[in-house]
Amino acid sequence: MTPQICPSLLSADFARLADEVARVPSADWLHVDVMDYHFVPNLTLGLPVVESLVAATDIPLDCHLMIDDPDRWAPSYAEAGAGSVTFHAEAAKAPLRLARTLRDAGARAGLALNPGTSVEPYADLFIDFDMLLIMTVEPGFGGQPFLTEVLPKLRRAREIADARGLDIWLQVDGGVSATTIEQCADAGADVFVAGSAVFGAEDPDRMIQRLRTTAAQASST
Ligand code: DX5
Ligand code: ZN
């Protein structure tokens, strides 16, 4: 699969979201970080903003829910038209039921793992998900340094998915940049979130293309 790049709007100017979206026409997905001051020590945006974004762009939304009780709140993001909805394994009470609910509502279902959460206990659940998000920082803030400690887990996730012949996308999020994306692609990631690297660049759209090319080269070697 061609590497997919998802610029994170967390690093965009929240007062000018539509203008910021217009700066990244090459994005495969727009990554939308929903934080609730409970699951993570930060507060961002929620359903009304996601509904407005769905209406404002044709680029599909990749909603990353860093919230408590996703069993209760996640389905509305799928119903609002998000193309992909990812919730955290650490927060969900019934992840399989929630994945099915999201898919039934027409979204792709994603499962996110914090840096300290092992992948093995979730291996049997892969079949019910379209994407596994391996966090490469502790969730909550943009601009943090990439945690190389997570790479072995990413490799193991890739091995599990390949051994079982599963078509599950492997996404990395946190500290992904032109210097770290190669290691991620080499370890088996195929979907890449980048916030500060994209919106901090002079030309965000050119950075997306550069990230995509670098990842494609790394995964083909
Ligand atoms: C962090 C968020 C990320 C964040 C990444 O908890 O989930 O999506 O925006 O930002 P960068 O790419 O700057 O690390
Ligand atoms: Zn995110």
Coordinates of C-alpha atoms and ligand atoms in Angstrom, one line a residue:
M1 CA 0.0 0.0 0.0
T2 CA 1.2 3.5 -0.7
P3 CA 2.0 5.2 2.6
Q4 CA -0.8 7.4 3.9
I5 CA 0.0 10.7 5.5
C6 CA -2.5 12.2 8.1
P7 CA -1.6 15.7 9.1
S8 CA -2.8 16.3 12.7
L9 CA -4.9 19.4 13.1
L10 CA -3.7 19.7 16.7
S11 CA -0.7 21.6 15.3
A12 CA -2.9 23.8 13.2
D13 CA -4.4 27.2 14.1
F14 CA -7.8 26.3 15.7
A15 CA -9.1 29.8 15.0
R16 CA -8.7 29.2 11.3
L17 CA -9.3 25.5 10.8
A18 CA -10.8 25.7 7.3
D19 CA -7.8 27.8 6.0
E20 CA -5.4 25.3 7.6
V21 CA -7.2 22.4 5.9
A22 CA -6.8 24.2 2.6
R23 CA -3.0 24.2 3.1
V24 CA -2.8 20.4 3.0
P25 CA -4.7 19.2 -0.1
S26 CA -2.4 16.2 -0.5
A27 CA -3.4 14.7 2.9
D28 CA -4.8 11.2 2.7
W29 CA -6.7 11.8 5.9
L30 CA -7.1 14.7 8.3
H31 CA -6.2 13.5 11.8
V32 CA -8.5 15.0 14.4
D33 CA -7.3 14.7 18.1
V34 CA -10.3 14.6 20.5
M35 CA -9.1 15.0 24.1
D36 CA -11.3 15.3 27.2
Y37 CA -9.1 16.4 30.2
H38 CA -9.7 13.0 31.7
F39 CA -8.0 10.3 29.6
V40 CA -5.3 12.8 28.8
P41 CA -4.3 16.1 30.6
N42 CA -5.5 18.3 27.7
L43 CA -8.7 19.5 26.1
T44 CA -9.2 20.0 22.4
L45 CA -12.4 19.8 20.4
G46 CA -15.4 17.5 20.1
L47 CA -18.4 16.5 18.0
P48 CA -19.6 20.0 16.9
V49 CA -16.2 20.8 15.4
V50 CA -16.0 17.4 13.7
E51 CA -19.4 17.9 12.2
S52 CA -18.3 21.3 10.8
L53 CA -15.1 19.8 9.4
V54 CA -17.0 17.0 7.7
A55 CA -19.1 19.6 5.9
A56 CA -16.1 21.8 5.1
T57 CA -13.8 19.3 3.3
D58 CA -13.8 16.2 1.1
I59 CA -10.7 14.8 2.8
P60 CA -11.8 12.0 5.1
L61 CA -11.5 12.6 8.8
D62 CA -9.4 10.2 11.0
C63 CA -10.7 10.9 14.5
H64 CA -8.4 9.9 17.3
L65 CA -10.4 9.8 20.5
M66 CA -8.3 10.3 23.6
I67 CA -11.3 10.1 25.9
D68 CA -12.7 8.2 28.7
D69 CA -15.8 6.0 28.0
P70 CA -15.4 5.7 24.2
D71 CA -18.1 3.0 24.4
R72 CA -20.6 5.9 25.0
W73 CA -19.1 8.7 22.9
A74 CA -17.3 7.2 19.9
P75 CA -20.4 6.1 17.8
S76 CA -21.5 9.7 17.3
Y77 CA -18.3 10.5 15.5
A78 CA -19.0 7.7 13.1
E79 CA -22.6 8.8 12.7
A80 CA -21.3 12.4 12.0
G81 CA -19.4 11.1 9.0
A82 CA -15.9 10.5 10.2
G83 CA -14.2 8.1 7.8
S84 CA -12.2 6.5 10.6
V85 CA -12.8 6.4 14.4
T86 CA -10.0 5.2 16.7
F87 CA -10.4 4.7 20.4
H88 CA -8.0 3.6 23.1
A89 CA -7.7 0.1 24.3
E90 CA -7.0 1.4 27.8
A91 CA -10.3 3.3 27.9
A92 CA -12.8 0.9 26.2
K93 CA -14.9 -1.5 28.2
A94 CA -16.2 -3.6 25.3
P95 CA -13.8 -3.0 22.3
L96 CA -15.3 -5.6 20.0
R97 CA -18.8 -4.4 20.5
L98 CA -17.6 -0.8 19.9
A99 CA -15.7 -1.7 16.8
R100 CA -18.8 -3.4 15.3
T101 CA -20.9 -0.4 16.2
L102 CA -18.5 1.9 14.4
R103 CA -18.3 -0.2 11.3
D104 CA -22.1 -0.5 11.2
A105 CA -22.2 3.3 11.3
G106 CA -20.1 3.3 8.1
A107 CA -16.7 4.2 9.6
R108 CA -13.4 2.3 9.7
A109 CA -12.7 1.1 13.3
G110 CA -9.3 1.8 14.9
L111 CA -7.7 0.6 18.2
A112 CA -5.0 2.7 19.8
L113 CA -2.3 1.5 22.2
N114 CA -0.3 3.8 24.5
P115 CA 3.4 3.3 24.6
G116 CA 3.2 1.2 27.8
T117 CA 0.4 -1.1 26.5
S118 CA 1.5 -4.4 25.0
V119 CA 0.1 -5.5 21.6
E120 CA -0.1 -9.3 22.3
P121 CA -3.2 -9.2 24.5
Y122 CA -5.0 -7.5 21.6
A123 CA -3.8 -9.8 18.7
D124 CA -7.0 -11.8 18.6
L125 CA -9.0 -8.6 18.2
F126 CA -7.2 -7.5 15.1
I127 CA -9.7 -9.2 12.8
D128 CA -12.4 -6.8 14.1
F129 CA -10.4 -3.6 13.4
D130 CA -9.4 -1.8 10.2
M131 CA -6.5 0.0 11.9
L132 CA -4.1 -0.4 14.9
L133 CA -2.7 2.9 16.2
I134 CA 0.6 2.5 17.9
M135 CA 1.3 5.7 19.9
T136 CA 5.0 6.8 19.6
V137 CA 4.6 9.4 22.3
E138 CA 2.5 9.5 25.5
P139 CA -0.8 10.9 24.2
G140 CA -1.9 14.4 25.1
F141 CA 0.3 16.9 23.3
G142 CA 1.8 17.7 19.9
G143 CA 5.5 18.4 19.4
Q144 CA 6.9 15.7 21.8
P145 CA 10.0 13.7 20.8
F146 CA 9.5 10.3 19.1
L147 CA 9.9 7.3 21.4
T148 CA 12.1 4.7 19.7
E149 CA 11.3 2.3 22.5
V150 CA 8.0 1.6 20.8
L151 CA 9.5 0.3 17.5
P152 CA 9.9 -3.4 18.7
K153 CA 6.1 -3.4 19.4
L154 CA 5.4 -2.0 16.0
R155 CA 7.5 -4.8 14.4
R156 CA 5.6 -7.4 16.5
A157 CA 2.3 -6.0 15.4
R158 CA 3.4 -6.2 11.7
E159 CA 4.5 -9.8 12.2
I160 CA 1.2 -10.8 13.8
A161 CA -0.9 -9.1 11.1
D162 CA 1.2 -10.6 8.3
A163 CA 1.2 -14.1 9.9
R164 CA -2.5 -14.0 10.1
G165 CA -3.0 -12.5 6.6
L166 CA -4.9 -9.6 8.0
D167 CA -5.4 -6.4 6.1
I168 CA -5.2 -4.1 9.1
W169 CA -3.5 -0.8 8.7
L170 CA -0.7 0.1 11.2
Q171 CA -0.6 3.7 12.1
V172 CA 2.0 5.6 14.1
D173 CA 1.3 8.9 15.9
G174 CA 3.7 11.1 17.8
G175 CA 7.0 12.7 16.9
V176 CA 6.7 11.5 13.3
S177 CA 8.9 13.7 11.0
A178 CA 11.2 13.5 8.0
T179 CA 13.9 12.1 10.3
T180 CA 11.8 9.5 12.2
I181 CA 9.4 8.3 9.5
E182 CA 11.9 6.0 7.9
Q183 CA 12.3 3.9 11.1
C184 CA 8.5 3.6 11.4
A185 CA 8.0 2.5 7.8
D186 CA 10.9 0.0 8.1
A187 CA 9.2 -1.4 11.2
G188 CA 6.0 -2.0 9.3
A189 CA 3.9 1.2 9.7
D190 CA 1.8 2.2 6.6
V191 CA -0.2 5.1 8.0
F192 CA 1.6 8.1 9.5
V193 CA 0.2 11.0 11.6
A194 CA 2.4 14.1 11.6
G195 CA 1.3 17.3 13.4
S196 CA 4.2 19.7 14.1
A197 CA 6.3 18.3 11.2
V198 CA 3.6 19.3 8.7
F199 CA 2.0 22.4 10.1
G200 CA 5.4 23.7 11.3
A201 CA 6.8 23.4 7.8
E202 CA 7.1 26.4 5.6
D203 CA 5.1 24.5 2.9
P204 CA 2.9 21.9 4.7
D205 CA 1.7 20.2 1.5
R206 CA 5.2 19.7 0.3
M207 CA 6.2 18.2 3.6
I208 CA 3.3 15.7 3.2
Q209 CA 4.7 14.7 -0.2
R210 CA 8.2 14.4 1.3
L211 CA 7.0 12.2 4.2
R212 CA 5.1 10.0 1.8
T213 CA 8.1 9.5 -0.5
T214 CA 10.5 8.9 2.4
A215 CA 8.2 6.3 3.9
A216 CA 7.7 4.6 0.5
Q217 CA 11.4 4.3 0.0
A218 CA 12.0 2.9 3.5
S219 CA 9.2 0.3 3.2
S220 CA 10.4 -0.9 -0.2
T221 CA 14.0 -1.8 1.1
Ligands
DX5_1 C1 -0.8 13.4 20.5 C2 -1.7 13.4 19.4 C3 -1.0 13.5 18.1 C4 -0.2 14.8 17.9 C5 1.0 14.5 17.2 O1 -1.4 12.9 21.6 O2 -2.4 12.1 19.3 O3 -1.8 13.3 17.0 O4 -0.9 15.8 17.2 O5 1.8 15.6 17.1 P1 3.3 15.6 16.6 O6 3.3 15.0 15.2 O7 3.7 17.0 16.7 O8 4.0 14.7 17.6
ZN2 ZN -3.4 11.7 17.4

